[in-house]
Short mmCIF file of C-alpha atoms and ligand atoms in Angstrom, two decimals:
data_model
loop_
_atom_site.label_atom_id
_atom_site.label_comp_id
_atom_site.label_asym_id
_atom_site.label_seq_id
_atom_site.Cartn_x
_atom_site.Cartn_y
_atom_site.Cartn_z
CA MET A 1 0.00 0.00 0.00
CA ARG A 2 1.28 3.44 -0.90
CA LEU A 3 0.68 5.94 1.85
CA THR A 4 -0.35 8.66 -0.61
CA ARG A 5 -3.23 6.42 -1.70
CA TYR A 6 -4.15 5.13 1.72
CA PHE A 7 -6.48 6.54 4.34
CA LEU A 8 -4.43 7.00 7.48
CA PRO A 9 -5.73 10.02 9.37
CA VAL A 10 -3.03 10.30 12.06
CA LEU A 11 -3.46 12.94 14.76
CA ARG A 12 -0.62 15.19 15.78
CA GLU A 13 -2.09 16.12 19.14
CA ASN A 14 -2.88 13.83 22.03
CA PRO A 15 -6.67 13.43 22.14
CA ALA A 16 -7.91 14.82 25.43
CA GLU A 17 -10.59 12.17 25.95
CA ALA A 18 -8.18 9.22 26.04
CA GLN A 19 -7.15 8.21 29.55
CA ILE A 20 -4.97 5.22 28.75
CA VAL A 21 -2.12 4.76 26.33
CA SER A 22 -3.77 2.20 24.02
CA HIS A 23 -6.83 4.41 23.50
CA ARG A 24 -4.59 7.42 22.87
CA LEU A 25 -2.41 5.55 20.38
CA MET A 26 -5.35 4.00 18.53
CA LEU A 27 -6.84 7.46 18.03
CA ARG A 28 -3.51 9.06 17.12
CA ALA A 29 -2.61 6.28 14.66
CA GLY A 30 -5.93 6.74 12.88
CA MET A 31 -7.21 3.26 13.76
CA ILE A 32 -10.62 4.05 15.23
CA ARG A 33 -13.14 6.84 15.49
CA GLN A 34 -15.71 7.09 18.24
CA GLN A 35 -19.28 7.43 16.92
CA ALA A 36 -21.11 7.32 20.25
CA ALA A 37 -20.06 6.34 23.77
CA GLY A 38 -18.42 2.92 23.46
CA ILE A 39 -19.21 2.60 19.74
CA TYR A 40 -16.45 2.87 17.16
CA SER A 41 -15.78 2.88 13.46
CA TRP A 42 -12.77 0.84 12.50
CA LEU A 43 -10.65 2.92 10.16
CA PRO A 44 -8.50 1.05 7.61
CA LEU A 45 -5.41 0.57 9.78
CA GLY A 46 -7.40 -0.58 12.81
CA PHE A 47 -9.55 -2.79 10.61
CA ARG A 48 -6.46 -4.53 9.22
CA VAL A 49 -5.30 -5.42 12.74
CA LEU A 50 -8.80 -6.55 13.71
CA ARG A 51 -8.83 -8.87 10.70
CA ARG A 52 -5.39 -10.26 11.60
CA ILE A 53 -6.58 -11.02 15.12
CA GLU A 54 -9.71 -12.69 13.78
CA ALA A 55 -7.62 -14.79 11.40
CA ILE A 56 -5.48 -16.12 14.27
CA VAL A 57 -8.59 -16.88 16.31
CA HIS A 58 -10.21 -18.76 13.40
CA ASP A 59 -7.03 -20.68 12.71
CA GLU A 60 -6.59 -21.83 16.30
CA GLN A 61 -10.27 -22.67 16.78
CA GLN A 62 -10.35 -24.81 13.69
CA ARG A 63 -7.07 -26.46 14.67
CA ALA A 64 -8.86 -27.53 17.86
CA GLY A 65 -11.70 -29.02 15.79
CA HIS A 66 -14.25 -26.26 16.43
CA ILE A 67 -16.65 -25.35 13.65
CA PRO A 68 -17.39 -21.77 12.50
CA LEU A 69 -20.89 -20.52 11.73
CA LEU A 70 -22.53 -17.09 11.91
CA MET A 71 -25.48 -16.10 14.04
CA PRO A 72 -27.21 -12.70 13.78
CA THR A 73 -26.65 -9.73 16.06
CA LEU A 74 -30.40 -9.28 16.67
CA GLN A 75 -32.27 -11.95 18.58
CA PRO A 76 -35.92 -12.55 19.50
CA ALA A 77 -36.64 -11.94 23.18
CA ASP A 78 -38.70 -15.14 23.38
CA LEU A 79 -35.57 -17.31 23.29
CA TRP A 80 -34.28 -15.49 26.33
CA ARG A 81 -37.60 -15.90 28.09
CA GLU A 82 -37.14 -19.66 27.77
CA SER A 83 -33.85 -19.61 29.66
CA GLY A 84 -35.12 -17.05 32.15
CA ARG A 85 -32.38 -14.58 31.32
CA TYR A 86 -34.57 -11.98 29.60
CA ASP A 87 -35.54 -10.48 32.93
CA ASP A 88 -32.29 -11.36 34.73
CA TYR A 89 -29.94 -9.63 32.32
CA GLY A 90 -30.95 -6.14 33.36
CA GLN A 91 -30.01 -2.84 31.83
CA GLU A 92 -26.94 -4.09 30.01
CA MET A 93 -29.23 -5.63 27.43
CA LEU A 94 -30.30 -3.35 24.60
CA ARG A 95 -33.97 -4.10 24.05
CA ILE A 96 -35.64 -3.23 20.77
CA LYS A 97 -39.17 -3.50 19.34
CA ASP A 98 -39.63 -4.22 15.66
CA ARG A 99 -42.45 -2.64 13.58
CA HIS A 100 -44.85 -5.39 14.59
CA GLY A 101 -44.22 -4.68 18.25
CA ARG A 102 -42.20 -7.86 18.76
CA ASP A 103 -39.54 -7.77 21.47
CA MET A 104 -36.05 -8.13 20.11
CA LEU A 105 -32.62 -7.53 21.57
CA TYR A 106 -29.11 -6.87 20.34
CA GLY A 107 -27.26 -9.98 21.50
CA PRO A 108 -24.87 -9.56 24.42
CA THR A 109 -23.96 -13.28 24.02
CA ASN A 110 -25.49 -16.30 22.24
CA GLU A 111 -26.06 -19.21 24.64
CA GLU A 112 -29.81 -19.28 23.98
CA MET A 113 -29.57 -18.97 20.21
CA ILE A 114 -26.99 -21.71 19.82
CA THR A 115 -29.04 -23.97 22.10
CA ASP A 116 -32.01 -23.35 19.83
CA ILE A 117 -29.98 -24.31 16.76
CA PHE A 118 -28.76 -27.44 18.51
CA ARG A 119 -32.17 -28.63 19.67
CA ALA A 120 -33.60 -28.18 16.18
CA HIS A 121 -30.99 -30.36 14.49
CA VAL A 122 -29.28 -32.78 16.88
CA GLU A 123 -30.88 -35.82 18.47
CA SER A 124 -28.25 -38.41 19.17
CA TYR A 125 -25.02 -38.66 21.13
CA LYS A 126 -23.55 -39.95 17.86
CA SER A 127 -23.44 -36.33 16.58
CA LEU A 128 -21.33 -35.36 19.59
CA PRO A 129 -18.93 -33.95 20.62
CA LEU A 130 -19.73 -30.71 18.82
CA THR A 131 -18.30 -27.23 19.24
CA LEU A 132 -19.69 -24.35 17.18
CA TYR A 133 -18.34 -20.82 17.30
CA HIS A 134 -18.61 -17.47 15.59
CA ILE A 135 -16.96 -14.07 15.62
CA GLN A 136 -19.74 -11.53 15.83
CA TRP A 137 -20.54 -8.08 17.21
CA LYS A 138 -22.13 -7.92 20.63
CA PHE A 139 -23.83 -5.10 22.45
CA ARG A 140 -23.75 -4.55 26.19
CA ASP A 141 -25.04 -1.25 27.43
CA GLU A 142 -22.18 -0.89 29.92
CA VAL A 143 -22.72 1.70 32.66
CA ARG A 144 -19.28 3.12 32.08
CA PRO A 145 -17.92 2.42 28.60
CA ARG A 146 -14.32 3.60 28.69
CA PHE A 147 -10.75 3.14 27.58
CA GLY A 148 -11.69 2.98 23.91
CA VAL A 149 -12.18 -0.54 22.59
CA MET A 150 -11.27 -2.04 25.96
CA ARG A 151 -14.71 -1.54 27.42
CA GLY A 152 -16.98 -0.79 24.51
CA ARG A 153 -20.73 -1.09 24.26
CA GLU A 154 -20.53 -2.60 20.79
CA PHE A 155 -17.57 -4.98 20.64
CA LEU A 156 -16.38 -7.98 18.67
CA MET A 157 -16.28 -11.33 20.42
CA LYS A 158 -15.38 -14.82 19.42
CA ASP A 159 -17.91 -16.98 21.21
CA GLY A 160 -17.90 -20.74 21.08
CA TYR A 161 -20.29 -23.30 22.53
CA ASN A 162 -19.59 -26.96 23.20
CA PHE A 163 -22.17 -29.76 23.31
CA ASP A 164 -21.18 -33.02 24.98
CA VAL A 165 -22.97 -36.12 26.13
CA ASP A 166 -21.51 -36.17 29.65
CA TYR A 167 -19.41 -34.30 32.17
CA ASP A 168 -16.07 -35.90 31.21
CA SER A 169 -16.49 -35.09 27.57
CA ALA A 170 -17.53 -31.51 28.44
CA MET A 171 -14.44 -31.10 30.61
CA HIS A 172 -12.33 -32.18 27.66
CA ALA A 173 -14.00 -29.40 25.66
CA TYR A 174 -13.15 -26.99 28.49
CA ASN A 175 -9.53 -28.12 28.43
CA ARG A 176 -9.36 -27.93 24.64
CA HIS A 177 -10.53 -24.34 24.82
CA MET A 178 -7.97 -23.45 27.44
CA VAL A 179 -5.14 -24.92 25.39
CA SER A 180 -6.31 -23.31 22.14
CA TYR A 181 -6.66 -19.94 23.90
CA LEU A 182 -3.12 -20.17 25.28
CA ARG A 183 -1.82 -20.81 21.76
CA THR A 184 -3.99 -17.99 20.36
CA TYR A 185 -2.75 -15.33 22.78
CA GLU A 186 0.83 -16.44 22.39
CA ARG A 187 0.62 -15.95 18.62
CA MET A 188 -0.46 -12.37 19.32
CA GLY A 189 2.63 -11.77 21.42
CA LEU A 190 0.69 -11.84 24.70
CA HIS A 191 1.31 -13.72 27.93
CA ALA A 192 -2.25 -14.39 29.06
CA ILE A 193 -2.65 -16.17 32.40
CA PRO A 194 -5.66 -18.39 33.10
CA MET A 195 -7.15 -17.50 36.48
CA ARG A 196 -9.98 -19.07 38.42
CA ALA A 197 -12.80 -16.56 38.22
CA ASP A 198 -16.43 -15.80 38.93
CA SER A 199 -19.05 -16.82 36.35
CA GLY A 200 -21.43 -13.82 36.59
CA PRO A 201 -24.55 -13.86 34.38
CA ILE A 202 -23.28 -16.72 32.16
CA GLY A 203 -23.51 -19.20 35.06
CA GLY A 204 -21.77 -22.39 36.18
CA ASP A 205 -19.03 -23.14 38.70
CA ASP A 206 -16.08 -23.93 36.47
CA THR A 207 -14.70 -20.86 34.85
CA HIS A 208 -11.34 -19.32 34.07
CA GLU A 209 -10.56 -15.85 32.84
CA PHE A 210 -7.46 -15.13 30.76
CA LEU A 211 -5.62 -12.07 31.98
CA VAL A 212 -2.82 -9.97 30.55
CA LEU A 213 -0.90 -8.06 33.19
CA ALA A 214 -1.04 -4.29 32.60
CA ASP A 215 -1.17 -1.31 34.97
CA THR A 216 -4.24 0.02 33.20
CA GLY A 217 -6.22 -3.21 33.47
CA GLU A 218 -9.62 -3.16 35.15
CA SER A 219 -9.10 -6.38 37.12
CA GLU A 220 -7.04 -6.90 40.24
CA VAL A 221 -5.13 -10.19 40.26
CA PHE A 222 -2.97 -12.20 42.64
CA TYR A 223 -0.51 -14.78 41.36
CA ASP A 224 2.54 -16.92 41.88
CA LYS A 225 5.40 -15.42 39.85
CA ALA A 226 6.29 -18.95 38.70
CA ILE A 227 3.42 -18.73 36.22
CA LEU A 228 5.26 -16.01 34.29
CA ASP A 229 7.85 -18.61 33.22
CA LEU A 230 5.30 -20.89 31.57
CA LYS A 231 5.23 -20.92 27.77
CA MET A 232 3.31 -22.81 25.15
CA GLY A 233 6.31 -22.29 22.87
CA GLY A 234 4.14 -22.94 19.83
CA ARG A 235 3.93 -26.60 20.84
CA ASN A 236 1.66 -28.72 18.75
CA VAL A 237 -1.21 -30.32 20.55
CA ASP A 238 -3.24 -33.36 19.61
CA TYR A 239 -6.66 -32.02 20.53
CA THR A 240 -8.21 -35.46 20.45
CA ASP A 241 -5.86 -36.60 23.22
CA ARG A 242 -7.74 -35.95 26.46
CA ALA A 243 -4.77 -36.69 28.70
CA ALA A 244 -2.44 -34.40 26.74
CA CYS A 245 -4.89 -31.47 26.95
CA ALA A 246 -5.54 -32.13 30.64
CA ALA A 247 -1.78 -32.14 31.30
CA ILE A 248 -1.36 -28.68 29.74
CA VAL A 249 -4.32 -27.37 31.74
CA HIS A 250 -2.80 -28.85 34.89
CA GLU A 251 0.53 -27.18 34.13
CA TRP A 252 -1.11 -23.76 33.67
CA THR A 253 -3.63 -23.93 36.51
CA THR A 254 -1.40 -25.34 39.25
CA PRO A 255 0.50 -22.13 40.14
CA TYR A 256 -1.73 -19.82 42.21
CA ALA A 257 -3.50 -17.27 39.98
CA ARG A 258 -6.82 -15.68 40.95
CA THR A 259 -8.83 -12.55 40.30
CA ASP A 260 -9.99 -10.51 43.29
CA GLU A 261 -13.39 -12.25 43.08
CA THR A 262 -11.92 -15.66 43.91
CA HIS A 263 -8.76 -14.62 45.75
CA ASP A 264 -7.94 -16.91 48.70
CA VAL A 265 -5.70 -15.04 51.11
CA SER A 266 -4.50 -18.12 52.99
CA LEU A 267 -3.49 -20.02 49.82
CA TYR A 268 -1.73 -16.91 48.55
CA HIS A 269 0.18 -16.35 51.78
CA ALA A 270 1.27 -19.99 51.76
CA LEU A 271 3.45 -19.13 48.75
CA PRO A 272 7.08 -18.17 49.43
CA GLN A 273 7.04 -14.40 49.87
CA ASP A 274 9.30 -13.67 46.92
CA ARG A 275 6.85 -15.44 44.61
CA GLN A 276 3.74 -13.53 45.73
CA ALA A 277 2.70 -10.89 43.22
CA THR A 278 -0.27 -8.68 42.65
CA SER A 279 -1.08 -6.53 39.66
CA ARG A 280 -3.75 -4.95 37.50
CA ALA A 281 -4.72 -7.00 34.45
CA ILE A 282 -6.88 -6.97 31.31
CA GLU A 283 -9.38 -9.79 30.81
CA VAL A 284 -8.99 -10.97 27.22
CA GLY A 285 -11.12 -14.11 27.42
CA GLN A 286 -13.19 -16.37 29.61
CA ILE A 287 -14.27 -20.01 29.45
CA PHE A 288 -17.22 -21.61 31.25
CA TYR A 289 -18.64 -25.03 31.93
CA PHE A 290 -22.30 -24.70 33.00
CA GLY A 291 -23.62 -28.20 32.38
CA THR A 292 -27.35 -28.22 31.65
CA LYS A 293 -28.21 -24.63 32.67
CA TYR A 294 -29.56 -23.84 29.18
CA SER A 295 -30.20 -27.29 27.72
CA GLU A 296 -32.62 -28.31 30.47
CA PRO A 297 -35.06 -25.37 30.36
CA MET A 298 -34.77 -25.12 26.58
CA GLY A 299 -35.18 -28.86 25.96
CA ALA A 300 -31.88 -29.52 24.18
CA MET A 301 -31.81 -33.28 24.65
CA VAL A 302 -29.88 -36.14 23.10
CA VAL A 303 -30.38 -39.87 23.24
CA ASN A 304 -27.34 -41.37 24.96
CA GLU A 305 -25.79 -44.77 24.27
CA HIS A 306 -28.21 -46.42 26.74
CA GLY A 307 -31.17 -45.07 24.78
CA GLU A 308 -32.07 -42.46 27.43
CA ARG A 309 -32.99 -38.87 26.56
CA VAL A 310 -30.68 -36.60 28.54
CA PRO A 311 -30.02 -32.85 28.49
CA VAL A 312 -26.78 -32.07 26.72
CA HIS A 313 -23.78 -30.74 28.70
CA MET A 314 -22.62 -27.35 27.58
CA GLY A 315 -20.00 -24.69 28.08
CA SER A 316 -19.27 -21.38 26.42
CA HIS A 317 -16.00 -19.73 25.65
CA GLY A 318 -15.26 -16.14 24.73
CA ILE A 319 -12.36 -14.10 23.39
CA GLY A 320 -12.56 -10.31 23.42
CA VAL A 321 -11.44 -9.81 19.81
CA SER A 322 -11.76 -6.01 19.65
CA ARG A 323 -10.50 -5.60 23.23
CA LEU A 324 -7.36 -7.51 22.21
CA LEU A 325 -6.16 -4.56 20.13
CA GLY A 326 -6.11 -2.43 23.24
CA ALA A 327 -4.52 -5.18 25.31
CA ILE A 328 -1.76 -5.79 22.77
CA ILE A 329 -0.95 -2.07 22.61
CA GLU A 330 -0.96 -1.76 26.41
CA ALA A 331 1.56 -4.62 26.49
CA SER A 332 3.65 -3.40 23.55
CA HIS A 333 4.39 0.29 23.03
CA ASP A 334 7.00 2.92 23.87
CA ASP A 335 7.02 6.70 24.05
CA LYS A 336 7.04 6.98 20.26
CA GLY A 337 4.03 4.80 19.60
CA ILE A 338 2.83 1.27 19.07
CA VAL A 339 5.18 -1.69 18.66
CA TRP A 340 3.15 -4.41 16.91
CA PRO A 341 4.13 -8.03 17.43
CA GLU A 342 4.76 -9.65 14.02
CA GLY A 343 1.71 -11.90 14.46
CA VAL A 344 -0.82 -9.06 14.29
CA THR A 345 0.89 -6.13 12.60
CA PRO A 346 -1.25 -4.32 9.99
CA PHE A 347 1.66 -4.39 7.52
CA PRO A 348 4.74 -6.56 7.95
CA VAL A 349 7.18 -3.83 6.96
CA GLY A 350 7.31 -0.16 6.07
CA ILE A 351 9.39 1.44 3.33
CA VAL A 352 10.64 4.97 3.89
CA ASN A 353 11.92 6.88 0.90
CA LEU A 354 14.24 9.61 2.19
CA ARG A 355 14.24 11.56 -1.08
CA GLN A 356 10.92 11.26 -2.82
CA GLY A 357 11.20 12.23 -6.48
CA ASP A 358 14.83 11.15 -6.79
CA THR A 359 15.04 8.68 -9.68
CA ALA A 360 17.35 6.24 -7.92
CA THR A 361 15.57 6.15 -4.52
CA ASP A 362 12.14 5.97 -6.19
CA ALA A 363 13.30 3.05 -8.36
CA ALA A 364 14.81 1.20 -5.40
CA CYS A 365 11.61 1.68 -3.39
CA ASP A 366 9.50 0.43 -6.29
CA MET A 367 11.74 -2.62 -6.61
CA LEU A 368 11.45 -3.34 -2.86
CA TYR A 369 7.70 -2.83 -3.01
CA ALA A 370 7.31 -5.32 -5.86
CA ALA A 371 9.70 -7.89 -4.39
CA LEU A 372 8.07 -7.83 -0.94
CA THR A 373 4.58 -7.98 -2.43
CA ALA A 374 5.59 -10.95 -4.58
CA ARG A 375 6.64 -12.77 -1.39
CA GLY A 376 3.24 -12.12 0.21
CA LEU A 377 4.59 -9.33 2.45
CA GLU A 378 2.58 -6.27 1.48
CA PRO A 379 4.60 -3.25 2.66
CA LEU A 380 3.32 0.18 3.63
CA TYR A 381 5.37 2.52 1.45
CA ASP A 382 5.68 6.09 2.73
CA ASP A 383 5.88 7.83 -0.65
CA ARG A 384 4.79 11.22 0.66
CA ASP A 385 6.87 14.26 -0.13
CA GLU A 386 7.75 14.82 3.53
CA ARG A 387 10.82 15.35 5.69
CA ALA A 388 12.61 12.22 6.89
CA GLY A 389 11.78 13.12 10.49
CA ALA A 390 8.05 13.25 9.81
CA LYS A 391 8.16 9.92 7.97
CA PHE A 392 10.05 8.24 10.81
CA ALA A 393 7.64 9.68 13.37
CA SER A 394 4.61 8.30 11.50
CA MET A 395 6.20 4.86 11.11
CA ASP A 396 7.11 4.80 14.81
CA LEU A 397 3.60 5.87 15.79
CA ILE A 398 1.82 3.18 13.78
CA GLY A 399 4.34 0.62 15.00
CA LEU A 400 5.23 -1.64 12.06
CA PRO A 401 7.84 -4.03 13.47
CA TRP A 402 10.30 -3.52 10.58
CA ARG A 403 11.26 -0.55 8.43
CA ILE A 404 13.41 -0.37 5.33
CA THR A 405 14.92 3.07 4.80
CA VAL A 406 16.08 4.03 1.33
CA GLY A 407 18.29 7.09 0.89
CA PRO A 408 20.70 8.37 -1.76
CA ARG A 409 23.79 7.97 0.43
CA GLY A 410 23.19 4.28 1.18
CA LEU A 411 22.10 3.53 -2.36
CA ALA A 412 25.40 4.90 -3.70
CA ASN A 413 26.94 1.84 -1.99
CA GLY A 414 24.09 -0.45 -3.01
CA LYS A 415 22.67 -0.47 0.53
CA VAL A 416 19.39 0.16 2.31
CA GLU A 417 18.81 0.09 6.06
CA LEU A 418 16.65 -2.46 7.90
CA THR A 419 15.48 -1.25 11.32
CA SER A 420 13.72 -3.09 14.12
CA ARG A 421 10.96 -1.02 15.72
CA ARG A 422 11.34 -2.92 18.99
CA SER A 423 15.11 -2.62 19.51
CA GLY A 424 15.73 0.43 17.32
CA GLU A 425 18.75 -1.37 15.88
CA SER A 426 19.57 -0.87 12.20
CA GLU A 427 21.62 -2.87 9.78
CA GLU A 428 22.79 -1.93 6.29
CA MET A 429 22.38 -4.48 3.54
CA SER A 430 21.51 -4.79 -0.13
CA PRO A 431 17.81 -4.36 -1.02
CA GLU A 432 17.66 -8.07 -1.99
CA ALA A 433 19.11 -9.11 1.37
CA ALA A 434 16.57 -6.89 3.15
CA VAL A 435 13.71 -8.62 1.34
CA ASP A 436 15.16 -12.03 2.21
CA ARG A 437 15.58 -11.05 5.85
CA VAL A 438 12.00 -9.79 6.16
CA ALA A 439 10.72 -12.95 4.46
CA GLN A 440 12.76 -15.06 6.88
CA ILE A 441 11.38 -13.19 9.91
CA TYR A 442 7.78 -13.76 8.83
CA ALA A 443 8.29 -17.35 7.74
CA GLY A 444 8.03 -18.42 11.38
CA VAL A 445 5.03 -16.23 12.26
C1 LIG B 501 -18.45 -16.79 26.68
C2 LIG B 501 -18.76 -16.68 25.24
C3 LIG B 501 -19.28 -14.61 27.63
O1 LIG B 501 -20.02 -13.75 27.20
N1 LIG B 501 -20.68 -16.20 26.48
C4 LIG B 501 -20.23 -16.48 25.15
C5 LIG B 501 -19.57 -16.08 27.39
N2 LIG B 501 -18.19 -14.34 28.35
S1 LIG B 501 -17.69 -12.90 28.78
O2 LIG B 501 -16.59 -13.10 29.68
O3 LIG B 501 -18.76 -12.11 29.27
O4 LIG B 501 -17.14 -12.19 27.50
C6 LIG B 501 -16.07 -12.77 26.77
C7 LIG B 501 -14.97 -11.76 26.52
O5 LIG B 501 -15.47 -10.65 25.81
C8 LIG B 501 -14.74 -9.49 26.17
N3 LIG B 501 -15.67 -8.41 26.59
C9 LIG B 501 -15.60 -7.15 26.16
N4 LIG B 501 -14.78 -6.54 25.28
C10 LIG B 501 -14.96 -5.22 25.05
N5 LIG B 501 -15.92 -4.49 25.64
C11 LIG B 501 -16.79 -5.06 26.50
N6 LIG B 501 -17.75 -4.33 27.07
C12 LIG B 501 -16.64 -6.45 26.81
N7 LIG B 501 -17.31 -7.33 27.61
C13 LIG B 501 -16.70 -8.51 27.47
C14 LIG B 501 -13.81 -9.86 27.30
O6 LIG B 501 -12.51 -10.09 26.79
C15 LIG B 501 -14.41 -11.16 27.81
O7 LIG B 501 -13.43 -12.01 28.36
#
């Protein structure tokens, strides 16, 4: 993409309404625009990152054997009357009447709707296990929407729902989700810690939240520092292997890690003092097992292998897709701007032409642009007629992890400069070598 043809409305000034760094940087980098409290347009740069995050989520869900579908944002109130949640959900639910006076709502979550789909089409345990998920907009009329996309009213969530014939099979679904979530967050450059949590309006006793430590987080957490050393390390998991999934869950849930809602002071103080830690954190996902809470009242039954009709065991599992942009920026920025992890960056690399209009630098930039594009690495080429300082400042603000700088002095020796946004270190090399290096970096992402 050439910057002169793109739509990147960066702001020079710090927006006064933004209280935390991720909100400030998303506004300054021209990623989002607020349309009403907690409701945002996704401008092209923000939209590209959102799509990258969605792609990782889809990839990891399908790797775990979960099946995508798409449910609507608007739902009939009657479904929610069946589960009893229509009255329970309170003011967070946006209630709407259609022209015929029918009660509708903008879905804050989809347990009822997916249960309705299941009961209409599944009868036998032979169709199980089954996990269906979608990535869809939700609406929760939060009392205090704030911090940009972190606590929106309209926000994008990946929500998945498992259907299993018994408790053991449902716990395997729970474990599968935990493992796939750990892989998902790791690919986004995040260290998300599963913590025993409270289930709130979704229900059930078994639930874990996934938290990313950050001073600006809305949750208060207590943990054993040993958990910070755990890594998935991109390890491959056989999701059909119950014992293997359970072992990973055991590994990640054994060190003490709780939110303030479930914090147990005596367990925490039993840890060696130098391992006790407390912090603020951002909740980027939550998984639940709630058994037959929805299937029983809504009549989602299957015939089991003994020929008995039993309510299906369910759980639901959510990732805060739009919130993740904020969380990633909170975890990865410096005083110049965003520092995108390679896994989610809107463009893999930027090209900065230090002397726009100069035949040699223009030709070298065009060559780099074509060569990178041919390798599937679409660059963002700053081809504006601007000072070098302004170009560097924009690149630093929007946070592409790699930058290739092309200037007349380097080119005289056949060299361009490859710079890491994270370390700030630069290396001179031929344009071909720079393309190879960038390709090599992204080969493992
Ligand atoms: C699980 C999937 C659920 O709704 N039902 C379907 C279950 N869980 S949850 O914890 O309430 O939400 C899942 C994740 O969505 C993100 N989230 C939000 N993101 C931005 N703004 C909001 N107002 C908001 N509310 C929830 C969180 O990341 C949460 O973990």
